[in-house]
Every structure is written in structure tokens, then in C-alpha cells.
mmCIF file of C-alpha atoms and ligand atoms in Angstrom:
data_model
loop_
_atom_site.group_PDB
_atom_site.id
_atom_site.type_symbol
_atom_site.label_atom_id
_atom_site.label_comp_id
_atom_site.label_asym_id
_atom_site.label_seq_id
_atom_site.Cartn_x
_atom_site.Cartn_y
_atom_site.Cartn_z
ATOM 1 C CA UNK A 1 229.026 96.390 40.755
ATOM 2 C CA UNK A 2 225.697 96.070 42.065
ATOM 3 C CA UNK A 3 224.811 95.861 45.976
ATOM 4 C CA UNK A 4 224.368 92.969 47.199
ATOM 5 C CA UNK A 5 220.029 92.431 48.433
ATOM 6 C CA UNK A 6 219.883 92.936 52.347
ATOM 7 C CA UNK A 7 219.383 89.876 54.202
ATOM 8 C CA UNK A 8 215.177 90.684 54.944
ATOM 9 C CA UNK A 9 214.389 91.126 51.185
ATOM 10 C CA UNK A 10 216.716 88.061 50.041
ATOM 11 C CA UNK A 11 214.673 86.438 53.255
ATOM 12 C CA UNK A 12 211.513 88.003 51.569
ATOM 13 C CA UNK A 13 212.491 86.646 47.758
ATOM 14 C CA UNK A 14 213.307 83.022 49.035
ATOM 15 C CA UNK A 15 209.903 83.251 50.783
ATOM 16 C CA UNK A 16 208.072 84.173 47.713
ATOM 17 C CA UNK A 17 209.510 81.365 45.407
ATOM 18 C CA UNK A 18 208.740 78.955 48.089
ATOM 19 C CA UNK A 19 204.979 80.022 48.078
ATOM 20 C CA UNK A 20 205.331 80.397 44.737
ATOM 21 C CA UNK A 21 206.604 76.731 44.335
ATOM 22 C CA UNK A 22 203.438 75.479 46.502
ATOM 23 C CA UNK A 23 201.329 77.196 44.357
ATOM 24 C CA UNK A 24 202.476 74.804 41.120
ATOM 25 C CA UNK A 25 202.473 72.006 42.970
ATOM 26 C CA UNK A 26 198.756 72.628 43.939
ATOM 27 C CA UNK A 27 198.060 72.620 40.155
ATOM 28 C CA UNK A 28 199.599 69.554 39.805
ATOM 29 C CA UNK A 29 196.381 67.436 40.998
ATOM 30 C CA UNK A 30 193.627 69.140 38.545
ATOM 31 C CA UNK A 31 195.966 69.405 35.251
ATOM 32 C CA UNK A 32 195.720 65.599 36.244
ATOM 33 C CA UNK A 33 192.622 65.513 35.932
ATOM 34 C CA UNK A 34 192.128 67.440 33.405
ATOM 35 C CA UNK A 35 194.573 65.100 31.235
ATOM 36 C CA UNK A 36 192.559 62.119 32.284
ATOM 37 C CA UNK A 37 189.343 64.148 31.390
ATOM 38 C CA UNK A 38 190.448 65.297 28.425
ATOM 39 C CA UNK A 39 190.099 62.153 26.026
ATOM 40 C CA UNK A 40 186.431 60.795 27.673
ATOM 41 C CA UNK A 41 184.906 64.615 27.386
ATOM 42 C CA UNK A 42 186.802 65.133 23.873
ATOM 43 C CA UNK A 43 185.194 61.334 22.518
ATOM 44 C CA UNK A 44 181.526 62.921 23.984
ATOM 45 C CA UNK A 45 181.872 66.215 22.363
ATOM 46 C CA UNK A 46 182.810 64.677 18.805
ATOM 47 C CA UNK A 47 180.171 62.124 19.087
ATOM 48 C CA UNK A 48 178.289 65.409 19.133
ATOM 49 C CA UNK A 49 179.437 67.328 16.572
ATOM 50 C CA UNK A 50 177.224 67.877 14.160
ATOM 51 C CA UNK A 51 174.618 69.106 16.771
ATOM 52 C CA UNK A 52 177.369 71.217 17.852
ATOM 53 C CA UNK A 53 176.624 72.889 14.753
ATOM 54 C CA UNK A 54 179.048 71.130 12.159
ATOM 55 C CA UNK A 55 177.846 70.707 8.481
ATOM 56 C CA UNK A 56 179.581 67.830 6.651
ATOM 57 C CA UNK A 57 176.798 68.667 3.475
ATOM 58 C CA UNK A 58 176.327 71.853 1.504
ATOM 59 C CA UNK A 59 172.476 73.159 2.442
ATOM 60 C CA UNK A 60 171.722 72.918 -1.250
ATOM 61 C CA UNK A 61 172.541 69.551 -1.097
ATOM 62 C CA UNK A 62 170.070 68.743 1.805
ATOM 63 C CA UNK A 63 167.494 70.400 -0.153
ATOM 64 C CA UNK A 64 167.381 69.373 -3.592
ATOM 65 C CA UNK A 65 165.268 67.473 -5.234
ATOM 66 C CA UNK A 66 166.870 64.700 -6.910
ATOM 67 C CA UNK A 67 164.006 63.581 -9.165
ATOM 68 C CA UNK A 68 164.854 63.253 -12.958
ATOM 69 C CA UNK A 69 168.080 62.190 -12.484
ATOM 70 C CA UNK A 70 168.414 58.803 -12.462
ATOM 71 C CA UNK A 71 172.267 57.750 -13.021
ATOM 72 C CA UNK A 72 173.361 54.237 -12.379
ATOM 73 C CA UNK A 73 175.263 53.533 -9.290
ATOM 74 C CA UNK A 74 177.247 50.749 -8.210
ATOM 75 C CA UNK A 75 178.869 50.234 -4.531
ATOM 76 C CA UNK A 76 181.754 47.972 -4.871
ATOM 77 C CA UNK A 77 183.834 46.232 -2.016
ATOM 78 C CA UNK A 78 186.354 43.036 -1.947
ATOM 79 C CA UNK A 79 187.161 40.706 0.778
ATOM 80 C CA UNK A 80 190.574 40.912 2.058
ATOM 81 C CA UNK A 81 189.996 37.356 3.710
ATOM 82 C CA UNK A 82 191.722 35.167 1.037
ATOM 83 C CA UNK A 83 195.338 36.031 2.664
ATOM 84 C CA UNK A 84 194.724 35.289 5.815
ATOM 85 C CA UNK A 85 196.680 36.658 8.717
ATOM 86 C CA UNK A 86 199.771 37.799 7.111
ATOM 87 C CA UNK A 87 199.813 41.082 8.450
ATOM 88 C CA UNK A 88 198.399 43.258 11.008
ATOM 89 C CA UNK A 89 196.307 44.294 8.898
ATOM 90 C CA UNK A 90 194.712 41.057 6.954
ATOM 91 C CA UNK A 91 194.141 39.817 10.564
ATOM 92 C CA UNK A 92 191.974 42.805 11.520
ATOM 93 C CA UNK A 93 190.433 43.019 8.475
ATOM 94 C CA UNK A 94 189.193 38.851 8.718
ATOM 95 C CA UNK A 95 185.373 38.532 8.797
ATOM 96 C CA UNK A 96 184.859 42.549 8.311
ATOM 97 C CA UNK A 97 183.278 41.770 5.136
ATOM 98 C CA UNK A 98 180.353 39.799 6.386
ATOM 99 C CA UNK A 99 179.674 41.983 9.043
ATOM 100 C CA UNK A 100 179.104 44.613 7.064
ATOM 101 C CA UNK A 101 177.511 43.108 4.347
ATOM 102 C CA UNK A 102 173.596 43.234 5.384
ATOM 103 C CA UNK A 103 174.474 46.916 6.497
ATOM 104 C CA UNK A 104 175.952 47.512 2.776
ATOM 105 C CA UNK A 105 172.911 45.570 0.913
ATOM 106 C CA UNK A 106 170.489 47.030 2.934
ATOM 107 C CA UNK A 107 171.633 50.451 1.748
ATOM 108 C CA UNK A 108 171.680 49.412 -1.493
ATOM 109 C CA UNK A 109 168.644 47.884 -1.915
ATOM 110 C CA UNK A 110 167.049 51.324 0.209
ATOM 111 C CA UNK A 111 168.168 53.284 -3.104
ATOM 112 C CA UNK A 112 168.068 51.041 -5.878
ATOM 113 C CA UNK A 113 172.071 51.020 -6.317
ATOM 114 C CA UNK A 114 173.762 47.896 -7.209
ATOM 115 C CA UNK A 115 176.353 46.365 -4.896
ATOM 116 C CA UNK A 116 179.437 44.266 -6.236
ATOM 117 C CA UNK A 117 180.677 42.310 -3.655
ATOM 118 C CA UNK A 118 183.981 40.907 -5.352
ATOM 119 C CA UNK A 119 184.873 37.183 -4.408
ATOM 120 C CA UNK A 120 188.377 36.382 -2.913
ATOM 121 C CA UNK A 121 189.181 34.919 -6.402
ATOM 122 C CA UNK A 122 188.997 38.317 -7.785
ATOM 123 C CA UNK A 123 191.754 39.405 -5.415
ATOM 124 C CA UNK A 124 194.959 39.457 -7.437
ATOM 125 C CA UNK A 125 197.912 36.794 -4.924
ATOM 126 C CA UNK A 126 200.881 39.591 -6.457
ATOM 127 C CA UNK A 127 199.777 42.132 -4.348
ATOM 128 C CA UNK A 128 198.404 42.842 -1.087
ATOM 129 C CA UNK A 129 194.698 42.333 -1.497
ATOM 130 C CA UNK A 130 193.840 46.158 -1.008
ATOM 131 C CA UNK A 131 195.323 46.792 -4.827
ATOM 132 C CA UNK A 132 192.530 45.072 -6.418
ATOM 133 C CA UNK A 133 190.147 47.548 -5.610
ATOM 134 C CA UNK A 134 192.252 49.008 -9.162
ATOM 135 C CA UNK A 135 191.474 46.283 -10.692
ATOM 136 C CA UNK A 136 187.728 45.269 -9.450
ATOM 137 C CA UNK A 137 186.819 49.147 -10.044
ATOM 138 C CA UNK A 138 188.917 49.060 -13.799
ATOM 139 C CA UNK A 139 186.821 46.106 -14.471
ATOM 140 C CA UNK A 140 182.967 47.417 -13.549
ATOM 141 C CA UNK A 141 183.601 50.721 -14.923
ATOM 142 C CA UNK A 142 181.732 50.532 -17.306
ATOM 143 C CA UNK A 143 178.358 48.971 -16.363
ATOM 144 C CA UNK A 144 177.512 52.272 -13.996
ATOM 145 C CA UNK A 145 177.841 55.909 -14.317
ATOM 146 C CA UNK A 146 179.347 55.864 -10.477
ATOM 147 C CA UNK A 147 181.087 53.607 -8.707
ATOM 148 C CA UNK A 148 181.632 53.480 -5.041
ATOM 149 C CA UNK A 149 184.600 52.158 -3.651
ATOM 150 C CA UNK A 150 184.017 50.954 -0.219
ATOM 151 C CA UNK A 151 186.456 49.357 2.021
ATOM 152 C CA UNK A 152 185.339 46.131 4.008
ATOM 153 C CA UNK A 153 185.781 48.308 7.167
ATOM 154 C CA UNK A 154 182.999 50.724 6.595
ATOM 155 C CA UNK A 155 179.484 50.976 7.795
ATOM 156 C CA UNK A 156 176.621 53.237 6.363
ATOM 157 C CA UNK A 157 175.398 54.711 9.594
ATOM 158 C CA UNK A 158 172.490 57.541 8.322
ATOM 159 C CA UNK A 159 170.936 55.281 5.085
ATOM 160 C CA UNK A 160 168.634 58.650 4.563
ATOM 161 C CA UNK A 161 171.332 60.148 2.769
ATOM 162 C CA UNK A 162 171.605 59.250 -1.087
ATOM 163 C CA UNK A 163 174.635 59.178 -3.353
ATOM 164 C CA UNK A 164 173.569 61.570 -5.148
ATOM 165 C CA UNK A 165 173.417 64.295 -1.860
ATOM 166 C CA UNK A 166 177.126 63.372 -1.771
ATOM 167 C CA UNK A 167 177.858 64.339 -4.990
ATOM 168 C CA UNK A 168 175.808 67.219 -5.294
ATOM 169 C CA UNK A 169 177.361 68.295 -2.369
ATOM 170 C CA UNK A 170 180.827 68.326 -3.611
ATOM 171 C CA UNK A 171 180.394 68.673 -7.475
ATOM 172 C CA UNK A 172 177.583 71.755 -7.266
ATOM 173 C CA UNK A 173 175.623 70.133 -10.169
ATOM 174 C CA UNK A 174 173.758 66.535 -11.362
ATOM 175 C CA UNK A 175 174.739 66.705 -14.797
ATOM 176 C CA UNK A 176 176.792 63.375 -15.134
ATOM 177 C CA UNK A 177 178.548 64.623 -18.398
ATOM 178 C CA UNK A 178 180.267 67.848 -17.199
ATOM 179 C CA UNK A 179 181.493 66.113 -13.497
ATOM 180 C CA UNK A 180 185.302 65.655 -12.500
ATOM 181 C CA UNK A 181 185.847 61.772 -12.413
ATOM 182 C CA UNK A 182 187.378 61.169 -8.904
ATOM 183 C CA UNK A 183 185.907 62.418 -5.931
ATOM 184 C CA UNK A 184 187.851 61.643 -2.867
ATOM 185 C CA UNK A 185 188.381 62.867 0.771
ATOM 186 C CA UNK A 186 191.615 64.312 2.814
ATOM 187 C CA UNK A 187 192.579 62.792 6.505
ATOM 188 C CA UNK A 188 195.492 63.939 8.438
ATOM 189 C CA UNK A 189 197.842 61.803 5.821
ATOM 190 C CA UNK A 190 196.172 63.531 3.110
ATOM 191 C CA UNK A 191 193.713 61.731 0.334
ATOM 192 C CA UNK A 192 192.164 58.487 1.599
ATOM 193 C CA UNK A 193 191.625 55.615 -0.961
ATOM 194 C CA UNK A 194 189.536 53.382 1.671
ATOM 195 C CA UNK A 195 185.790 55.285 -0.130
ATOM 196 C CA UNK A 196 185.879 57.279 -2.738
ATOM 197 C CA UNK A 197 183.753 57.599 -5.716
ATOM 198 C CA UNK A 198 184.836 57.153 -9.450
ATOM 199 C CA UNK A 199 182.691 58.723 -12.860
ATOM 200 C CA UNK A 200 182.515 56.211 -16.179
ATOM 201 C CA UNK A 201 184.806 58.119 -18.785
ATOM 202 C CA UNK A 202 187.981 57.840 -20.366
ATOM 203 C CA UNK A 203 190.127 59.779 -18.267
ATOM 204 C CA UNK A 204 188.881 57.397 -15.154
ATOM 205 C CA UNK A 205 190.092 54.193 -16.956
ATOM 206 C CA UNK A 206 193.332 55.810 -17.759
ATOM 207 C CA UNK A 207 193.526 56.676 -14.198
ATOM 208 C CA UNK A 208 193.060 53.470 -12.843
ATOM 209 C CA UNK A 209 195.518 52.183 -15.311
ATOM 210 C CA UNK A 210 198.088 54.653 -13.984
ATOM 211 C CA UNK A 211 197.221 53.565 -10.291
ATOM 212 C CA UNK A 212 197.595 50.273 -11.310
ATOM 213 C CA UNK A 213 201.123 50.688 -12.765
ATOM 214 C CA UNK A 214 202.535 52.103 -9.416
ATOM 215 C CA UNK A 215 204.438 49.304 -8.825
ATOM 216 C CA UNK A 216 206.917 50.348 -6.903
ATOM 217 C CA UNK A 217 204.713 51.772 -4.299
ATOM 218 C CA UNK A 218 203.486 47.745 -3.495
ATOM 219 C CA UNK A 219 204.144 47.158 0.220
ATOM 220 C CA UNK A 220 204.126 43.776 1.880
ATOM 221 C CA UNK A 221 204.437 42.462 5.299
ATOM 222 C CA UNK A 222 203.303 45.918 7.291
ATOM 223 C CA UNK A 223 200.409 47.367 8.113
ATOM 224 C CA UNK A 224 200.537 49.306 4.456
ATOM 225 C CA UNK A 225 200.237 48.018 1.275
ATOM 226 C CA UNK A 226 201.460 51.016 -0.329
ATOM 227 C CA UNK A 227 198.066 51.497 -2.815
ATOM 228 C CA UNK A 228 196.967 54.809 -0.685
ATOM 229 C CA UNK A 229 200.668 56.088 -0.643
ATOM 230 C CA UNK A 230 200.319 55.244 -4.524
ATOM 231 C CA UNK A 231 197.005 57.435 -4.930
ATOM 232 C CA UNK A 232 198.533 60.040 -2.917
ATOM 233 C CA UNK A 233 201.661 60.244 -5.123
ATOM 234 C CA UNK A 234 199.400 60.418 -8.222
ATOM 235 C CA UNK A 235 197.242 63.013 -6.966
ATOM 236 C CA UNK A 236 199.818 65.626 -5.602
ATOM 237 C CA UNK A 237 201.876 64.867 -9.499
ATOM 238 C CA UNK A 238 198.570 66.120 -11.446
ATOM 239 C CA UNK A 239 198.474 69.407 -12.855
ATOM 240 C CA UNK A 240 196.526 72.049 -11.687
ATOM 241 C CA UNK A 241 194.506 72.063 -14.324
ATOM 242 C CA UNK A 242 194.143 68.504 -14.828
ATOM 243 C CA UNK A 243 193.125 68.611 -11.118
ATOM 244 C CA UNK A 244 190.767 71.067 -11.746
ATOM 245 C CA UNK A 245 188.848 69.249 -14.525
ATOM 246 C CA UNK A 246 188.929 66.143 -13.011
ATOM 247 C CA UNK A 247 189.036 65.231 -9.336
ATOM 248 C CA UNK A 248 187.414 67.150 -6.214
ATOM 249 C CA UNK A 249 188.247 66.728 -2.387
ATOM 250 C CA UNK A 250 185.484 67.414 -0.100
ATOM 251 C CA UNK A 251 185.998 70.124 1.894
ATOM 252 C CA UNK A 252 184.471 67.999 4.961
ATOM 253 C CA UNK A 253 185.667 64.585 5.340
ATOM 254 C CA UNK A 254 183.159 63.867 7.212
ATOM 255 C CA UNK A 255 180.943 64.089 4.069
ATOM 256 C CA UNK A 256 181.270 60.656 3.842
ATOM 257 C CA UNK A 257 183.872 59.179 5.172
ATOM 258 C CA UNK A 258 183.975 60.041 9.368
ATOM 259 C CA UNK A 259 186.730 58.085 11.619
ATOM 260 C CA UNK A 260 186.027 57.298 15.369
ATOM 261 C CA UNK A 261 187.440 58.887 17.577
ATOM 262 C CA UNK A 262 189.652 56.901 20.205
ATOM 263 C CA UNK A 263 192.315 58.050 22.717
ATOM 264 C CA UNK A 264 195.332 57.497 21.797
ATOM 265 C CA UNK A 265 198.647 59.514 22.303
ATOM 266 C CA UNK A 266 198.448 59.986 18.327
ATOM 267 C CA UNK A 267 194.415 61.072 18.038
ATOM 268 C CA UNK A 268 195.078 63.454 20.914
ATOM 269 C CA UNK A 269 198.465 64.754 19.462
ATOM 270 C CA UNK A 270 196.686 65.562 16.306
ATOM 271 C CA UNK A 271 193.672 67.007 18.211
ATOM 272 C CA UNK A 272 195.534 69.594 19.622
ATOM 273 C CA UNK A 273 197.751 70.217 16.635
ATOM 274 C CA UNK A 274 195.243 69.649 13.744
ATOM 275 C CA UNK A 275 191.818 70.495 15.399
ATOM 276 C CA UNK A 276 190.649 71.536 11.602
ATOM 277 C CA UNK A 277 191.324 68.099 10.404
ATOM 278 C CA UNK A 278 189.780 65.883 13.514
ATOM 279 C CA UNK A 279 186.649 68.356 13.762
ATOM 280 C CA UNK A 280 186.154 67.927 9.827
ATOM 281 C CA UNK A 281 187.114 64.050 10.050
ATOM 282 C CA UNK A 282 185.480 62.777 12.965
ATOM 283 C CA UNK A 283 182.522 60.622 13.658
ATOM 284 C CA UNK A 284 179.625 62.298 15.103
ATOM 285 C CA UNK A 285 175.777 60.988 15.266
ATOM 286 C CA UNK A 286 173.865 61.477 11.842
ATOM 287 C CA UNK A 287 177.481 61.268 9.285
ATOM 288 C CA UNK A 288 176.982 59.102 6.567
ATOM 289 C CA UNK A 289 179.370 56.452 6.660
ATOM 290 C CA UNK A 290 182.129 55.847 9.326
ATOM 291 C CA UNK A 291 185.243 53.907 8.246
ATOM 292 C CA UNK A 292 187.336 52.031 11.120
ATOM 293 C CA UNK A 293 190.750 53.115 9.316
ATOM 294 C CA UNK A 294 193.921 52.060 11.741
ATOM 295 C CA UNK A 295 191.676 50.813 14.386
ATOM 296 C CA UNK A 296 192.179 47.238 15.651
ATOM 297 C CA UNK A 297 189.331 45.189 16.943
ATOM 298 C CA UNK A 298 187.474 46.256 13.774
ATOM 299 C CA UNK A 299 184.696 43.370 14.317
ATOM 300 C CA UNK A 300 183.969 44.846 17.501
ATOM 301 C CA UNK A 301 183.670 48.226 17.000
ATOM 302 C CA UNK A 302 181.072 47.118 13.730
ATOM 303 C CA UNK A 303 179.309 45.990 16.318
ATOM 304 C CA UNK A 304 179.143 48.625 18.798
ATOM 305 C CA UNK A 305 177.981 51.130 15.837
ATOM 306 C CA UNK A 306 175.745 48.575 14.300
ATOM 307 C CA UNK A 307 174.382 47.964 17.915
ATOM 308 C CA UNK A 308 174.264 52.486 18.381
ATOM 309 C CA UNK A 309 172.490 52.839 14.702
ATOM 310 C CA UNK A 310 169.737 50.070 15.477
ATOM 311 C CA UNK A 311 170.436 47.487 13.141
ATOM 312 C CA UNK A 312 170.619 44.073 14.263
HETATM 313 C C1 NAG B 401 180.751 34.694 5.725
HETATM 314 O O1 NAG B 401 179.433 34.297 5.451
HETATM 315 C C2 NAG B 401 179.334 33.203 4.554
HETATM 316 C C3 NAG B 401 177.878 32.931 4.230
HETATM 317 O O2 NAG B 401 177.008 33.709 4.971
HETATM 318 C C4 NAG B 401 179.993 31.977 5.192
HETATM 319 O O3 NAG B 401 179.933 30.883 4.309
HETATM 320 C C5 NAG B 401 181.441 32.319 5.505
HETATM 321 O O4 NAG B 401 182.052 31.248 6.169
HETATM 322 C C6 NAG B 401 181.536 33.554 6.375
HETATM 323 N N1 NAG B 401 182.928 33.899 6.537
HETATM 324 C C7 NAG B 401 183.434 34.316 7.698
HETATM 325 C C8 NAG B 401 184.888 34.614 7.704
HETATM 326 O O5 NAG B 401 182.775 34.458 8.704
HETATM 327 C C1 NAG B 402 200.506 50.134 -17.701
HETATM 328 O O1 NAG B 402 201.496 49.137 -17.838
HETATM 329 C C2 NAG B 402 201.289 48.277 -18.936
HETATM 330 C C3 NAG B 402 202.316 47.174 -18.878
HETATM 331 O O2 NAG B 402 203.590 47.676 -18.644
HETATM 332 C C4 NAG B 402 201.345 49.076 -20.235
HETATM 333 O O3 NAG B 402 201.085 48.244 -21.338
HETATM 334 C C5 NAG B 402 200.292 50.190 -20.170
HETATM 335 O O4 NAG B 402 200.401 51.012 -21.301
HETATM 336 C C6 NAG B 402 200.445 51.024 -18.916
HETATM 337 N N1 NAG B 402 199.314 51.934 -18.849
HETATM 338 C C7 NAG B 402 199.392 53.210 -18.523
HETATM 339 C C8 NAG B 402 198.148 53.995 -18.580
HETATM 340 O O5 NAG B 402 200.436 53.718 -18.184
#
């Protein structure tokens, strides 16, 4: 049996824990701070990133010349306004299509790309409106060699960058006739269908056709609408090889399609567990486009960024 401590060192131990005990609750008051300071600093240093020394473009891709090659492009968008305010969702979404129209067109017209704005007839009433991107994409398919598929909630903030950087950047190449079909980009959930870019052939009609015929991924009265869970469930069910020969996933998400950072419990969660993923994702000065995906008050952060970027 072990002897019991003499009375001064017990005296001594007790003493120590209670310093000891101080000391933490000294601590207390900066790891405060340091919580509160963490979002504010963290939404400065990402706004930052790309000074910081991230590349969201491959260097060859910055640097080549793109003369010669002169592929048609088409952005295409859809108004989500024609079911208004059944969800979440619709009722964020509701004017985000005019304004960031003139931002879109301006683009556009910078480059010499069409721009399909579909009407809220086109929208199909089965679905949730954010299907007939299948549709409005299955449809123009064929007038372009590229189409763009942006959501109403995007903005092009750095117009100096061209399509064809993008797809250079991920593809390696310009020639139109050997490139995968679907070039897409990964969040935290995995591939995002809110812009993505999609290649005139065969195998890209057959796609959409498959998208299309997802039906049991349709999703009403939520915030989802079940086509990007539908994409997703496509994507991970294609073989390697057909992956291979067909679809790419920048490697930066922020190639063109950046998110905003905001503090929430669920941005700073996946900050500290997925700093990969928000460092490749997030918006920082001089990315391409940004895309407002799960933020409310979508009107006024267009706005704010349209304001930041120096368009009127
Ligand atoms: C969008 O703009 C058009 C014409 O500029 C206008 O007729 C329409 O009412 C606007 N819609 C919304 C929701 O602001
Ligand atoms: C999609 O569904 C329609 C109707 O059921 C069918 O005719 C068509 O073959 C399907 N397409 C593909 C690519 O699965």
C-alpha cells in the first residue's frame, strides 16, 4: 500500500492546482478574443488570397496566346422568377436575374460570346425551375461549340479573363475535337452544377438526357431541388474510363467558380476541418466569377461585389 503524501506536499499539490487553475482561467479572456477575431481576420485573409500567393489558373494558361482559335461560345442562364416564393430558395433567388444581367452581357459582349438568357416560359412548371438548365442547355447544344451554364446568382468579377483561359487551364489543349465534354468544379458537397461548362458532341446530349431522366432525385418544397444531388449521383456512377475521356474537375474551384466567405458556425467548421477545400473555393480579389451558393440576401451581396468590382 502506498504512503499516504505528508500534509506540506499535499498542502504544496493543492497549491499548485489552484495556481494552476488561475492560470486557465486567465486564458479564458484572449481565446475569447481570439474566437471573435477569428471569422473578421479569416474573411480579410481570403479576400486576399490570391495575393497570398494562390493560383486558381495554370501559368500556361495566363500566357497563351489564344489567337487562331476561334470556337463559338454561348453563356446560358434562366430565371427562376416564374415560381415565385415557394421556397427558400425561389424567394432568394427573385430579381437575381436582372441584377446580374448587365454584368453577364457586358462580359459577353467584352468577348464576342453569345448569351441566352432563357424566358420564364422556358422553365418547365413539373419541376423546380433549377432542372431546366437540362433542358435549356439540351436544347442550344448545338448552335455553339461551348456552352456555359451560369446560375442567376453569379457575377463575373475579373472580365479580363476569357473562356478559353478556363479551359485551357483545365483541359491542357485548344483543340475542340479531342476535349472531355463536361467540365465542372468540386465544393465541400462535391461537384457543383450552379457553372459549369458543356462541349457540342454526342456523348454531351446523351448526358443531358441521362440528367434529365433522374427523376427520382426531383425535390420540392426545400431549399434543394435535387438536380445537383442528381449530377452528383451521375458523376460518382461513371466509369473510370468514361470519366477519363469525358469530364474534368478543376483542381481549383476557384478557377471559376469562388464562394464568399461568411461566418457562420458551418463556413468556420469546414475552415478548420477542410482548409484545402475553403482555400481552393473561396472568393478572393481578381477570381473570375463568384457564385452566392446558400447565401441569403443574394440581391444584396450582388450589390456589394458589383459596388467592390466598379460596375455601376
Ligand atoms: C427585370 O427587368 C425587366 C426589364 O428591364 C422588367 O420588366 C422586370 O419587371 C424586372 N423584373 C424584376 C423582378 O425586377
Ligand atoms: C429518357 O427517358 C425517355 C422517356 O422515358 C426515354 O425515351 C429516353 O430513351 C431516355 N433517355 C436516356 C438517355 O436514358
Amino acid at each position: 500500500m502506498a504512503a499516504r503524501p505528508r500534509r506540506s506536499t499535499h498542502h504544496r499539490a493543492l497549491l499548485r492546482h489552484h495556481n494552476h487553475h488561475h492560470h486557465h482561467l486567465l486564458l479564458i479572456p484572449p481565446l475569447l478574443l481570439l474566437l471573435f477575431l477569428i471569422p473578421p481576420l479569416s474573411a480579410i485573409l481570403f479576400r486576399r488570397a490570391n495575393s497570398l500567393g494562390r493560383r486558381c489558373m495554370s501559368l500556361a494558361a495566363g500566357h497563351t496566346s489564344l489567337a487562331g482559335y476561334r470556337l463559338s461560345f454561348s453563356i446560358v442562364t434562366l430565371s427562376d422568377e416564374s415560381s415565385s416564393g415557394r421556397g427558400v430558395r425561389e424567394r432568394s433567388f427573385r430579381g437575381m436575374l436582372n441584377a446580374t444581367a448587365g454584368n453577364r452581357r457586358a462580359y459577353a459582349a467584352l468577348h464576342g460570346y453569345g448569351l441566352a438568357v432563357l424566358p420564364p416560359q422556358a422553365v418547365d412548371p413539373s419541376r423546380p425551375p433549377a432542372w431546366s438548365k437540362v433542358l435549356a442547355l439540351r436544347a442550344l447544344l448545338h448552335r455553339h461549340h461551348w456552352l456555359f451554364w451560369n446560375d442567376a446568382d453569379t457575377l463575373v468579377t475579373n472580365p479580363d479573363i476569357a473562356l478559353e483561359m478556363i479551359l485551357f487551364s483545365v483541359i491542357g489543349h485548344s483543340d475542340f475535337h479531342t476535349s472531355p465534354d463536361l467540365i465542372l468544379t468540386e465544393d465541400a458537397n462535391g461537384v457543383n452544377a450552379g457553372l459549369f461548362f458543356i462541349r457540342r458532341s454526342k456523348w454531351s446530349e446523351r448526358f443531358l438526357d441521362i440528367w434529365w431522366n433522374h427523376t427520382s432525385f426531383v425535390q420540392f418544397g426545400s431549399t434543394k431541388s435535387g438536380d445537383n444531388t442528381a449530377l452528383k449521383h451521375i458523376i460518382d456512377h461513371l466509369s473510370p474510363e468514361e470519366m477519363q475521356a469525358h469530364v474534368r474537375i478543376a483542381k481549383m474551384q476557384c478557377l471559376f467558380n469562388s464562394y464568399p466567405w461568411k461566418a457562420t458556425w458551418k463556413s468556420v467548421h469546414r475552415m478548420i476541418f477542410h482548409p484545402s477545400t475553403t482555400w481552393k473555393g473561396v472568393y478572393s480579389d481578381g477570381d473570375f466569377m463568384v457564385h452566392f451558393a446558400g447565401l441569403d440576401d443574394k440581391r444584396g451581396w450582388t450589390s456589394r461585389i458589383l459596388k467592390e468590382i466598379g460596375t455601376p
